[in-house]
Amino acid sequence: MNKSISGLWLFSIVIVFMMVLIAYVAISINYSNAYKLKTVLVTKLEQYDGWNNTSKKEIDELMHASGYRQTGNCRVPDDDSKYIGVLNGHVTTNPTTKQNYCVSRVKRAGQNGGEDKYYYNLTIFLGFNLPVLGDIYTFRVSGETGAIYYPKDNTF
């Protein structure tokens, strides 16, 4: 009887270890995919010189093609500047509900009277959910464009 109880404990420890390992690998793979998608979206913002109709269309097409459906709350910028949330292709300024992705623009003054630089911050979300328990936690994956001197945007 003693050996059967110790075998059960060993079996349960192995099962718990396997569950933790599988969860870690699954989260790592999903985070990697979200990070790759974020990088491509930031590149589109740089390619089209900021947030405009063309970059929005490209980003929405990429999101749809990748099967991205996760939502999350946008983080309010520290300087109370304007930010945009997009949910299913619809743009919302300063949203309070969950969005598919968020974009904000940061203006940095040029040094010694130089030209102002604009940077765009893009945030997408990665959710950790289980079938029975639902959403457990939502991770943010953020990226910033390089300096854009003459942004071509129609929203900010």
PDB file of C-alpha atoms in Angstrom:
ATOM      1  CA  MET A   1       0.000   0.000   0.000  1.00  0.00           C
ATOM      2  CA  ASN A   2       2.875   2.347   0.815  1.00  0.00           C
ATOM      3  CA  LYS A   3       4.381   1.952  -2.656  1.00  0.00           C
ATOM      4  CA  SER A   4       1.088   2.645  -4.416  1.00  0.00           C
ATOM      5  CA  ILE A   5       0.618   5.943  -2.551  1.00  0.00           C
ATOM      6  CA  SER A   6       4.168   7.086  -3.309  1.00  0.00           C
ATOM      7  CA  GLY A   7       3.660   6.146  -6.972  1.00  0.00           C
ATOM      8  CA  LEU A   8       0.507   8.256  -7.058  1.00  0.00           C
ATOM      9  CA  TRP A   9       2.373  11.250  -5.623  1.00  0.00           C
ATOM     10  CA  LEU A  10       5.143  10.873  -8.162  1.00  0.00           C
ATOM     11  CA  PHE A  11       2.607  10.584 -10.983  1.00  0.00           C
ATOM     12  CA  SER A  12       0.774  13.740  -9.854  1.00  0.00           C
ATOM     13  CA  ILE A  13       4.046  15.689  -9.566  1.00  0.00           C
ATOM     14  CA  VAL A  14       4.976  14.664 -13.129  1.00  0.00           C
ATOM     15  CA  ILE A  15       1.528  15.690 -14.416  1.00  0.00           C
ATOM     16  CA  VAL A  16       1.729  19.109 -12.712  1.00  0.00           C
ATOM     17  CA  PHE A  17       5.241  19.657 -14.071  1.00  0.00           C
ATOM     18  CA  MET A  18       4.076  18.775 -17.590  1.00  0.00           C
ATOM     19  CA  MET A  19       1.120  21.172 -17.333  1.00  0.00           C
ATOM     20  CA  VAL A  20       3.390  24.023 -16.237  1.00  0.00           C
ATOM     21  CA  LEU A  21       5.877  23.264 -18.999  1.00  0.00           C
ATOM     22  CA  ILE A  22       3.185  23.097 -21.691  1.00  0.00           C
ATOM     23  CA  ALA A  23       1.642  26.376 -20.471  1.00  0.00           C
ATOM     24  CA  TYR A  24       5.060  28.060 -20.565  1.00  0.00           C
ATOM     25  CA  VAL A  25       5.752  26.854 -24.114  1.00  0.00           C
ATOM     26  CA  ALA A  26       2.283  27.899 -25.300  1.00  0.00           C
ATOM     27  CA  ILE A  27       2.632  31.398 -23.847  1.00  0.00           C
ATOM     28  CA  SER A  28       6.130  31.737 -25.322  1.00  0.00           C
ATOM     29  CA  ILE A  29       4.947  30.785 -28.805  1.00  0.00           C
ATOM     30  CA  ASN A  30       1.950  33.142 -28.650  1.00  0.00           C
ATOM     31  CA  TYR A  31       4.122  35.992 -27.352  1.00  0.00           C
ATOM     32  CA  SER A  32       6.593  35.392 -30.165  1.00  0.00           C
ATOM     33  CA  ASN A  33       3.800  35.575 -32.747  1.00  0.00           C
ATOM     34  CA  ALA A  34       2.427  38.769 -31.182  1.00  0.00           C
ATOM     35  CA  TYR A  35       5.914  40.308 -31.139  1.00  0.00           C
ATOM     36  CA  LYS A  36       6.421  39.500 -34.837  1.00  0.00           C
ATOM     37  CA  LEU A  37       3.035  41.004 -35.704  1.00  0.00           C
ATOM     38  CA  LYS A  38       3.846  44.137 -33.694  1.00  0.00           C
ATOM     39  CA  THR A  39       7.127  44.541 -35.561  1.00  0.00           C
ATOM     40  CA  VAL A  40       5.399  44.310 -38.944  1.00  0.00           C
ATOM     41  CA  LEU A  41       2.739  46.840 -37.873  1.00  0.00           C
ATOM     42  CA  VAL A  42       5.353  49.325 -36.615  1.00  0.00           C
ATOM     43  CA  THR A  43       7.157  48.950 -39.948  1.00  0.00           C
ATOM     44  CA  LYS A  44       3.911  49.857 -41.767  1.00  0.00           C
ATOM     45  CA  LEU A  45       3.578  53.010 -39.654  1.00  0.00           C
ATOM     46  CA  GLU A  46       7.131  53.981 -40.602  1.00  0.00           C
ATOM     47  CA  GLN A  47       6.602  53.087 -44.262  1.00  0.00           C
ATOM     48  CA  TYR A  48       3.579  55.382 -44.615  1.00  0.00           C
ATOM     49  CA  ASP A  49       5.026  58.196 -42.448  1.00  0.00           C
ATOM     50  CA  GLY A  50       2.610  57.865 -39.547  1.00  0.00           C
ATOM     51  CA  TRP A  51      -1.034  57.108 -38.943  1.00  0.00           C
ATOM     52  CA  ASN A  52      -3.159  57.794 -42.029  1.00  0.00           C
ATOM     53  CA  ASN A  53      -5.818  56.036 -44.083  1.00  0.00           C
ATOM     54  CA  THR A  54      -3.270  53.984 -46.030  1.00  0.00           C
ATOM     55  CA  SER A  55      -1.375  52.748 -42.967  1.00  0.00           C
ATOM     56  CA  LYS A  56      -4.660  51.978 -41.165  1.00  0.00           C
ATOM     57  CA  LYS A  57      -5.880  49.953 -44.124  1.00  0.00           C
ATOM     58  CA  GLU A  58      -2.610  48.006 -44.334  1.00  0.00           C
ATOM     59  CA  ILE A  59      -2.559  47.354 -40.589  1.00  0.00           C
ATOM     60  CA  ASP A  60      -6.178  46.198 -40.551  1.00  0.00           C
ATOM     61  CA  GLU A  61      -5.510  43.835 -43.477  1.00  0.00           C
ATOM     62  CA  LEU A  62      -2.475  42.364 -41.722  1.00  0.00           C
ATOM     63  CA  MET A  63      -4.417  41.917 -38.491  1.00  0.00           C
ATOM     64  CA  HIS A  64      -7.249  40.198 -40.332  1.00  0.00           C
ATOM     65  CA  ALA A  65      -4.883  37.964 -42.348  1.00  0.00           C
ATOM     66  CA  SER A  66      -3.076  36.833 -39.197  1.00  0.00           C
ATOM     67  CA  GLY A  67      -6.353  35.912 -37.483  1.00  0.00           C
ATOM     68  CA  TYR A  68      -5.757  38.355 -34.646  1.00  0.00           C
ATOM     69  CA  ARG A  69      -8.859  38.729 -32.430  1.00  0.00           C
ATOM     70  CA  GLN A  70      -7.484  39.688 -29.011  1.00  0.00           C
ATOM     71  CA  THR A  71      -8.667  42.841 -27.253  1.00  0.00           C
ATOM     72  CA  GLY A  72      -7.347  44.862 -24.337  1.00  0.00           C
ATOM     73  CA  ASN A  73      -7.517  48.261 -22.678  1.00  0.00           C
ATOM     74  CA  CYS A  74      -5.347  51.010 -24.104  1.00  0.00           C
ATOM     75  CA  ARG A  75      -2.830  52.573 -21.766  1.00  0.00           C
ATOM     76  CA  VAL A  76      -3.381  56.294 -21.317  1.00  0.00           C
ATOM     77  CA  PRO A  77      -0.214  58.246 -22.245  1.00  0.00           C
ATOM     78  CA  ASP A  78       1.555  60.087 -19.415  1.00  0.00           C
ATOM     79  CA  ASP A  79       1.335  63.492 -21.062  1.00  0.00           C
ATOM     80  CA  ASP A  80      -2.443  63.343 -21.681  1.00  0.00           C
ATOM     81  CA  SER A  81      -1.886  63.368 -25.424  1.00  0.00           C
ATOM     82  CA  LYS A  82      -4.373  61.938 -27.852  1.00  0.00           C
ATOM     83  CA  TYR A  83      -4.377  58.209 -28.504  1.00  0.00           C
ATOM     84  CA  ILE A  84      -6.375  56.009 -30.818  1.00  0.00           C
ATOM     85  CA  GLY A  85      -7.907  52.582 -30.350  1.00  0.00           C
ATOM     86  CA  VAL A  86      -9.102  50.380 -33.194  1.00  0.00           C
ATOM     87  CA  LEU A  87     -11.719  47.697 -32.706  1.00  0.00           C
ATOM     88  CA  ASN A  88     -12.749  45.636 -35.749  1.00  0.00           C
ATOM     89  CA  GLY A  89     -11.614  48.399 -38.128  1.00  0.00           C
ATOM     90  CA  HIS A  90     -13.433  51.223 -36.326  1.00  0.00           C
ATOM     91  CA  VAL A  91     -11.287  54.045 -34.963  1.00  0.00           C
ATOM     92  CA  THR A  92     -12.037  55.476 -31.521  1.00  0.00           C
ATOM     93  CA  THR A  93     -10.266  58.513 -30.083  1.00  0.00           C
ATOM     94  CA  ASN A  94      -9.308  58.145 -26.398  1.00  0.00           C
ATOM     95  CA  PRO A  95     -11.247  54.877 -25.937  1.00  0.00           C
ATOM     96  CA  THR A  96     -12.424  53.565 -22.588  1.00  0.00           C
ATOM     97  CA  THR A  97     -13.462  50.111 -23.827  1.00  0.00           C
ATOM     98  CA  LYS A  98     -11.325  47.213 -25.027  1.00  0.00           C
ATOM     99  CA  GLN A  99      -9.668  47.605 -28.440  1.00  0.00           C
ATOM    100  CA  ASN A 100      -7.715  45.371 -30.861  1.00  0.00           C
ATOM    101  CA  TYR A 101      -4.740  47.726 -30.931  1.00  0.00           C
ATOM    102  CA  CYS A 102      -3.800  51.227 -29.817  1.00  0.00           C
ATOM    103  CA  VAL A 103      -1.727  53.975 -31.434  1.00  0.00           C
ATOM    104  CA  SER A 104      -0.414  57.171 -29.866  1.00  0.00           C
ATOM    105  CA  ARG A 105       1.846  59.897 -31.196  1.00  0.00           C
ATOM    106  CA  VAL A 106       4.644  61.491 -29.187  1.00  0.00           C
ATOM    107  CA  LYS A 107       6.176  64.805 -30.232  1.00  0.00           C
ATOM    108  CA  ARG A 108       9.734  65.545 -29.172  1.00  0.00           C
ATOM    109  CA  ALA A 109      11.102  69.034 -29.719  1.00  0.00           C
ATOM    110  CA  GLY A 110      14.211  69.344 -31.839  1.00  0.00           C
ATOM    111  CA  GLN A 111      17.450  70.252 -30.141  1.00  0.00           C
ATOM    112  CA  ASN A 112      18.965  73.711 -30.683  1.00  0.00           C
ATOM    113  CA  GLY A 113      16.039  74.908 -32.776  1.00  0.00           C
ATOM    114  CA  GLY A 114      16.026  71.788 -34.938  1.00  0.00           C
ATOM    115  CA  GLU A 115      12.969  70.175 -36.405  1.00  0.00           C
ATOM    116  CA  ASP A 116      10.481  68.368 -34.214  1.00  0.00           C
ATOM    117  CA  LYS A 117      10.479  64.588 -34.261  1.00  0.00           C
ATOM    118  CA  TYR A 118       7.368  62.459 -34.034  1.00  0.00           C
ATOM    119  CA  TYR A 119       7.240  58.917 -32.736  1.00  0.00           C
ATOM    120  CA  TYR A 120       4.286  56.538 -32.864  1.00  0.00           C
ATOM    121  CA  ASN A 121       3.670  53.969 -30.144  1.00  0.00           C
ATOM    122  CA  LEU A 122       1.689  50.907 -31.159  1.00  0.00           C
ATOM    123  CA  THR A 123       0.317  48.369 -28.677  1.00  0.00           C
ATOM    124  CA  ILE A 124      -1.281  45.029 -29.437  1.00  0.00           C
ATOM    125  CA  PHE A 125      -2.529  42.516 -26.896  1.00  0.00           C
ATOM    126  CA  LEU A 126      -1.821  38.885 -26.126  1.00  0.00           C
ATOM    127  CA  GLY A 127      -4.375  37.074 -24.030  1.00  0.00           C
ATOM    128  CA  PHE A 128      -3.852  34.058 -21.813  1.00  0.00           C
ATOM    129  CA  ASN A 129      -7.142  32.248 -21.550  1.00  0.00           C
ATOM    130  CA  LEU A 130      -8.286  28.760 -20.721  1.00  0.00           C
ATOM    131  CA  PRO A 131     -11.409  27.160 -22.195  1.00  0.00           C
ATOM    132  CA  VAL A 132     -13.214  26.754 -18.876  1.00  0.00           C
ATOM    133  CA  LEU A 133     -11.853  29.767 -16.976  1.00  0.00           C
ATOM    134  CA  GLY A 134     -11.845  32.306 -19.830  1.00  0.00           C
ATOM    135  CA  ASP A 135      -9.398  35.240 -19.941  1.00  0.00           C
ATOM    136  CA  ILE A 136      -6.883  34.988 -17.132  1.00  0.00           C
ATOM    137  CA  TYR A 137      -4.485  37.770 -18.097  1.00  0.00           C
ATOM    138  CA  THR A 138      -3.848  40.076 -21.042  1.00  0.00           C
ATOM    139  CA  PHE A 139      -0.265  40.993 -21.909  1.00  0.00           C
ATOM    140  CA  ARG A 140       0.660  44.162 -23.790  1.00  0.00           C
ATOM    141  CA  VAL A 141       3.177  44.054 -26.626  1.00  0.00           C
ATOM    142  CA  SER A 142       4.324  47.587 -27.485  1.00  0.00           C
ATOM    143  CA  GLY A 143       6.664  49.096 -30.023  1.00  0.00           C
ATOM    144  CA  GLU A 144       7.800  52.532 -31.137  1.00  0.00           C
ATOM    145  CA  THR A 145       8.619  53.777 -34.610  1.00  0.00           C
ATOM    146  CA  GLY A 146      11.805  55.558 -35.497  1.00  0.00           C
ATOM    147  CA  ALA A 147      11.812  59.346 -35.793  1.00  0.00           C
ATOM    148  CA  ILE A 148       9.397  60.729 -38.366  1.00  0.00           C
ATOM    149  CA  TYR A 149      10.043  64.373 -39.201  1.00  0.00           C
ATOM    150  CA  TYR A 150       7.050  65.126 -41.428  1.00  0.00           C
ATOM    151  CA  PRO A 151       4.198  62.834 -40.410  1.00  0.00           C
ATOM    152  CA  LYS A 152       1.380  62.330 -42.864  1.00  0.00           C
ATOM    153  CA  ASP A 153      -1.482  61.685 -40.512  1.00  0.00           C
ATOM    154  CA  ASN A 154      -5.034  62.896 -40.502  1.00  0.00           C
ATOM    155  CA  THR A 155      -6.097  61.981 -36.976  1.00  0.00           C
ATOM    156  CA  PHE A 156      -3.615  63.441 -34.504  1.00  0.00           C
TER     157      PHE A 156
END
